[in-house]
Coordinates of C-alpha atoms in Angstrom, one line a residue:
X167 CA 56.6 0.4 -36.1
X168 CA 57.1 1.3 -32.2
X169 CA 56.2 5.2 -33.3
X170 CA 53.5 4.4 -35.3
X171 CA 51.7 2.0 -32.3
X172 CA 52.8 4.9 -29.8
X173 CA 51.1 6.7 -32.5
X174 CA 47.8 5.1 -32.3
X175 CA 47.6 4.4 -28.7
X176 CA 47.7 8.3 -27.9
X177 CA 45.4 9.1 -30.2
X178 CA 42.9 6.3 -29.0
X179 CA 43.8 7.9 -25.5
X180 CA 43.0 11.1 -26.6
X181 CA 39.7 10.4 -28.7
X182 CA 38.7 8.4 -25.2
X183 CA 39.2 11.2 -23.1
X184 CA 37.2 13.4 -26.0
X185 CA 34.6 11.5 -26.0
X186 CA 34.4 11.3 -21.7
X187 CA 34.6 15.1 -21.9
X188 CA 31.7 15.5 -24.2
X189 CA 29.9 12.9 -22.3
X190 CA 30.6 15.0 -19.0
X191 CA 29.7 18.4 -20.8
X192 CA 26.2 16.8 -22.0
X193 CA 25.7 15.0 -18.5
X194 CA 26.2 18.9 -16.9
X195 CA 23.8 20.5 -19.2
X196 CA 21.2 18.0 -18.8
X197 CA 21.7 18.3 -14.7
X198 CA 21.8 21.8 -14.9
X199 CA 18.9 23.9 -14.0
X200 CA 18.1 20.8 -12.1
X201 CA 16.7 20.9 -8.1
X202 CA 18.5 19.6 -5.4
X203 CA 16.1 17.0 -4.9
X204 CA 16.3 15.6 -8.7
X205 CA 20.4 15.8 -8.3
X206 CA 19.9 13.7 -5.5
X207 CA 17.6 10.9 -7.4
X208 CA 19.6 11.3 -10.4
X209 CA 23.0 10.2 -8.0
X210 CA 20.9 7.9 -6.1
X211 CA 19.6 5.6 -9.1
X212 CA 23.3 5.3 -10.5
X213 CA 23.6 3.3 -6.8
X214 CA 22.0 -0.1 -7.8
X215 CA 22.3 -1.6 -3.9
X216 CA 20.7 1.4 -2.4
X217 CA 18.0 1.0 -4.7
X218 CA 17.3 -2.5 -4.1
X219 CA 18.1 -1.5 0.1
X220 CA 14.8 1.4 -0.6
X221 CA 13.3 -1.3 -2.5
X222 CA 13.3 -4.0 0.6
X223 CA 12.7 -1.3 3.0
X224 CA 9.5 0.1 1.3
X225 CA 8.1 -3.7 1.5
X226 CA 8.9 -4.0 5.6
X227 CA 6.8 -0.8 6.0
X228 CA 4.4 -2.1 3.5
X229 CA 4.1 -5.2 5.4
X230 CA 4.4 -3.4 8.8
X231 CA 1.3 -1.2 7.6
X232 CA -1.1 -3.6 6.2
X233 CA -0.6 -6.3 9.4
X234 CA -4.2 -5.0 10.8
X235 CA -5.6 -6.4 7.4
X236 CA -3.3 -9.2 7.0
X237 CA -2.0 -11.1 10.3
X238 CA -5.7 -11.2 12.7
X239 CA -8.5 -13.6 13.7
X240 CA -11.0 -11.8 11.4
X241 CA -12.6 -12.8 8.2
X242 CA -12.4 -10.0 5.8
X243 CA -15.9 -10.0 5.1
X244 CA -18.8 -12.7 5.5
X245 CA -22.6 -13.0 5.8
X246 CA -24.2 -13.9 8.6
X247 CA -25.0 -11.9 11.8
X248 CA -22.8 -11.8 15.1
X249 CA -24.5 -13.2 18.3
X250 CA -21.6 -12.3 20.5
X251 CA -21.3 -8.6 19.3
X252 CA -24.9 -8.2 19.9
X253 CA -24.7 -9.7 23.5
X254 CA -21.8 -7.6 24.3
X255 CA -23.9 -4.3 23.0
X256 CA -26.8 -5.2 24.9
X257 CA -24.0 -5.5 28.6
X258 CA -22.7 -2.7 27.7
X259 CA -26.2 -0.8 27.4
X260 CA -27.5 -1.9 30.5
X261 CA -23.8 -0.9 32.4
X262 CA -24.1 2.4 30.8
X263 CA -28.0 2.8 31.6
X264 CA -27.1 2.0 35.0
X265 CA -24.2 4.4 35.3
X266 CA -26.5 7.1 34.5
X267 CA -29.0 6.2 36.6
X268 CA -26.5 6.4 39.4
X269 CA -24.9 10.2 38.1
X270 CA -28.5 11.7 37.9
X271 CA -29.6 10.0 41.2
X272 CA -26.0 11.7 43.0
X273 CA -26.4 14.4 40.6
X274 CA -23.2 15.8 41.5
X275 CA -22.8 19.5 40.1
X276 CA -20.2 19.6 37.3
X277 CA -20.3 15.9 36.5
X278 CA -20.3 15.2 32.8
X279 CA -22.9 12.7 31.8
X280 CA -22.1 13.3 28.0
X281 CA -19.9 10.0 27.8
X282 CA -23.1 8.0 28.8
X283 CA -25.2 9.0 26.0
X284 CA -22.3 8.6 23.6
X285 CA -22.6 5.0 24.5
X286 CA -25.6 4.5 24.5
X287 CA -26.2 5.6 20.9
X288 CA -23.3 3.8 20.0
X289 CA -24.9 0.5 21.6
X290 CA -28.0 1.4 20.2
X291 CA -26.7 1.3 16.8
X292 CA -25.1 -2.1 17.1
X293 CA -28.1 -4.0 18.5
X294 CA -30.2 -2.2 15.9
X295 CA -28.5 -2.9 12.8
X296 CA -28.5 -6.7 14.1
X297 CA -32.1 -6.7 13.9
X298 CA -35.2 -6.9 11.4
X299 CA -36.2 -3.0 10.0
X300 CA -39.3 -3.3 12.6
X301 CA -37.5 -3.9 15.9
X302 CA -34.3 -2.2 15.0
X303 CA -36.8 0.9 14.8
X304 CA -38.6 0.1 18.2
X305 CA -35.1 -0.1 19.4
X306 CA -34.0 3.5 18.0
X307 CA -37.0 4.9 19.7
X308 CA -36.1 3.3 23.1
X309 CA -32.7 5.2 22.4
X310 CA -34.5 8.5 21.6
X311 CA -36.6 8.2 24.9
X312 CA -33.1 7.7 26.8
X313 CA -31.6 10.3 25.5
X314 CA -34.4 12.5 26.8
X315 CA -34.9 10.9 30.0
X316 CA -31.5 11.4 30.8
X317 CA -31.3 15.0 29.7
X318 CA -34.3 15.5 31.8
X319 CA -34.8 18.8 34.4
X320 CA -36.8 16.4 36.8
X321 CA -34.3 14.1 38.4
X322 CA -37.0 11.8 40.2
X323 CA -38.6 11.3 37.0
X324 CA -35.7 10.6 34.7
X325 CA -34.4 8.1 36.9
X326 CA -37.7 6.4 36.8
X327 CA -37.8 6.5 33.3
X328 CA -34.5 5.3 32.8
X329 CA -34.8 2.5 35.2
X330 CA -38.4 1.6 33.2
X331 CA -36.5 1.8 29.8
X332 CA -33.7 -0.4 31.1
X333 CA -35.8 -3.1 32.1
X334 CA -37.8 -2.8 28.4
X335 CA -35.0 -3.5 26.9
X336 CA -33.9 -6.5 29.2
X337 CA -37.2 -7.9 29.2
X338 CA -37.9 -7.3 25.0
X339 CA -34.4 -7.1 23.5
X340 CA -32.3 -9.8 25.4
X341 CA -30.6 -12.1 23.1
X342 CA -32.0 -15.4 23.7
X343 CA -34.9 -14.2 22.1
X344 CA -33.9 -12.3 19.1
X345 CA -33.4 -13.2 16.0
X346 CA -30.8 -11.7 14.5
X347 CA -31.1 -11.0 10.5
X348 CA -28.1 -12.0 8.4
X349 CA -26.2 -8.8 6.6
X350 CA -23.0 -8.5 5.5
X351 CA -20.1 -7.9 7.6
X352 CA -16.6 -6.6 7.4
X353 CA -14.8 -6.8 10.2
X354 CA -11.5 -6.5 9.5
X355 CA -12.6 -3.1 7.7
X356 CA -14.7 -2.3 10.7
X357 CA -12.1 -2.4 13.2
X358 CA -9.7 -0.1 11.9
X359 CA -8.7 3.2 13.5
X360 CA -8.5 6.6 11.7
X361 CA -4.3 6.1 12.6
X362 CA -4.4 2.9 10.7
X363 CA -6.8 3.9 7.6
X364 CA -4.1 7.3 7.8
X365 CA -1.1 4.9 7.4
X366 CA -2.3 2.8 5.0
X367 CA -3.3 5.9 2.4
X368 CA -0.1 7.1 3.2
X369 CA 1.3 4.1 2.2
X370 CA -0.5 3.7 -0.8
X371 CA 0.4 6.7 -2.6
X372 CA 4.2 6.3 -1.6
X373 CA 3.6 2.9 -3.6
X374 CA 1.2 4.9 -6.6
X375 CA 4.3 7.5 -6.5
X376 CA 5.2 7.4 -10.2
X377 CA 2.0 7.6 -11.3
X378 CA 0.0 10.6 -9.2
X379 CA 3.8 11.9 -9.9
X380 CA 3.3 12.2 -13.9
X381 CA 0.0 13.4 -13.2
X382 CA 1.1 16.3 -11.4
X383 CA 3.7 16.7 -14.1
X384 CA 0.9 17.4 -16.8
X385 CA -1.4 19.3 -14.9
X386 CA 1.1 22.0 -13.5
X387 CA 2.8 22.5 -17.2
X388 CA 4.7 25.3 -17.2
X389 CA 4.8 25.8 -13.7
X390 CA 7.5 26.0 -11.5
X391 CA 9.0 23.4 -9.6
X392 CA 8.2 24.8 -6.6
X393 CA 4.3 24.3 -7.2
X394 CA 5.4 20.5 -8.2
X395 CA 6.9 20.7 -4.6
X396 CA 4.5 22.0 -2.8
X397 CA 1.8 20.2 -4.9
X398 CA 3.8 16.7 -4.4
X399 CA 3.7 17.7 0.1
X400 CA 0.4 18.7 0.2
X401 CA -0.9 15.6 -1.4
X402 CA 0.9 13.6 0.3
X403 CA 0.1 14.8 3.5
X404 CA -3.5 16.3 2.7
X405 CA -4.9 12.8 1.7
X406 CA -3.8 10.5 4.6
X407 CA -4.9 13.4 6.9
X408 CA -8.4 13.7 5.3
X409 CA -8.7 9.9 4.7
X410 CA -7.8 9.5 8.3
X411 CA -10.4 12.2 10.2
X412 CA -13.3 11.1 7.7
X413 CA -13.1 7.6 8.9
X414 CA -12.9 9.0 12.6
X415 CA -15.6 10.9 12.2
X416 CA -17.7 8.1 10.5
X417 CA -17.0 5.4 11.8
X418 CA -16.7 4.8 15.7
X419 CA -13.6 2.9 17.3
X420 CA -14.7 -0.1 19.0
X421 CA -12.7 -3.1 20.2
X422 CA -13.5 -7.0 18.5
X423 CA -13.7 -9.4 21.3
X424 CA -15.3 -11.7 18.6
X425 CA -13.8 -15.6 18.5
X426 CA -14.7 -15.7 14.7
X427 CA -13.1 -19.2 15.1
X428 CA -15.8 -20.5 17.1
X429 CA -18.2 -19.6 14.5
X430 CA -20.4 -22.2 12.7
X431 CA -22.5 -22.3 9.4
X432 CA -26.1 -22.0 9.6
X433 CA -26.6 -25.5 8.2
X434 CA -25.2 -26.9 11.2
X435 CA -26.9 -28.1 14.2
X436 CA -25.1 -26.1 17.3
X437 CA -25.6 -22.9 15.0
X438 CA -28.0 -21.6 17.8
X439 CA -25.4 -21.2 20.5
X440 CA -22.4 -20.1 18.2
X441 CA -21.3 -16.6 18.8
X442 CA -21.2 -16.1 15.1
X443 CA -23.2 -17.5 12.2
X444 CA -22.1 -17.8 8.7
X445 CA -24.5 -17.8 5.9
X446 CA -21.6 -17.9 3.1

């Protein structure tokens, strides 16, 4: 009876050992032909805690990415029109007008005058898309004639025309008598930098991973792995880089001063002096 246990028990040893030497064999000739990178994932998803560690870590740079969009004083998007903004655009104006005024009376050789026109058309923009279609176009045309004035060969005469301009628009465009037409706003959106939008897309395909993955699977059929490679870098890197100088080039970086807090509905009576008016 002892041999015939022995018996068994090495032959149950044996057929274990066959069958973990099999299951090594197949494992190696699935692995083989394999690239480094999938040997690594294939060793790294056998490690259930350093999955769950990437897991945890990829949702503290998730949340670390989207805090412009999630922890601020900013309505993600409303209707109604911004008093304050408009105020601060029609400040800045007049400090830029006057800073002009002030290069092209000095009119120091080699001084660059470029940055004043870049805020003025930025300025211009702002006030003008707070206003109805036929004042934000009598507004764009004041901007047109600074542009020119301020490019102009006669020095005496552009500094007249700037200083007439700049009192136009203090005397016909000051906010206390404007009324500002409701649109919709985003400012959350609006106040984003190309770095941020950049980091977010990033972001966003590291999370779409599996999917634009398999796509790139199908596409390149039959192609080597080092297309996939390539193909994998170059979208990854090529999207948050074009994402990110589109939105730089579009839309400009400006700072929010805005207390969104202090804002009041329309329907209310101290609507008049809020610095922002909601219609919804």
């Amino acid at each position: 009876m002892e041999t015939n246990s022995a018996t068994t028990n090495s032959a149950s040893t044996v057929s274990a050992s066959t069958v973990s030497a099999s299951t090594a064999v197949q494992r190696n000739g699935e692995l083989r032909g394999k690239s480094q990178s999938a040997l690594i994932w294939f060793e790294f998803r056998k490690r259930r805690m350093a999955v769950a560690a990437a897991g945890l870590i990829l949702c503290l740079v998730t949340a670390s990415i989207f805090a412009p969009l999630l922890a601020n004083g900013r309505p993600i998007y409303y209707e109604g029109f911004n008093r304050f903004e408009y105020q601060e655009a029609a400040r800045t104006l007049r400090g830029a007008l006057t800073q002009l005024i002030d290069a092209r009376t000095a009119e120091k050789p080699g001084a660059n005058i470029e940055p004043f026109f870049k805020t003025i058309a930025l300025q211009i923009r702002l006030m003008a898309n707070a206003l109805a279609p036929e004042k934000g176009a009598e507004l764009r045309t004041l901007g047109e004639q600074m542009q020119a004035a301020g490019r102009s060969v006669d020095r005496t005469a552009a500094v007249e025309e700037l200083k007439r301009l700049q009192r136009e628009v203090r005397s016909h465009f000051d906010v206390k008598e404007m009324t500002l037409v409701s649109r919709p706003n985003w400012p959350v959106i609006a106040s984003l930098s190309g770095t941020e939008v950049g980091f977010i897309a990033a972001n966003l395909l590291l999370l779409l991973w599996p999917c634009w993955n398999w796509l790139l699977r199908r596409t390149m059929t039959g192609q080597r792995d080092r297309w996939h490679r390539w193909g994998t870098i170059g979208l990854f890197c090529g999207i948050p880089l074009l994402v990110s100088s589109l939105w730089w080039w579009v839309i400009p970086v400006r700072v929010d001063r805005t207390d969104y807090k202090a804002g009041l509905l329309a329907a209310e009576a101290d609507s008049a002096k809020a610095p922002v008016v909601f219609e919804t």
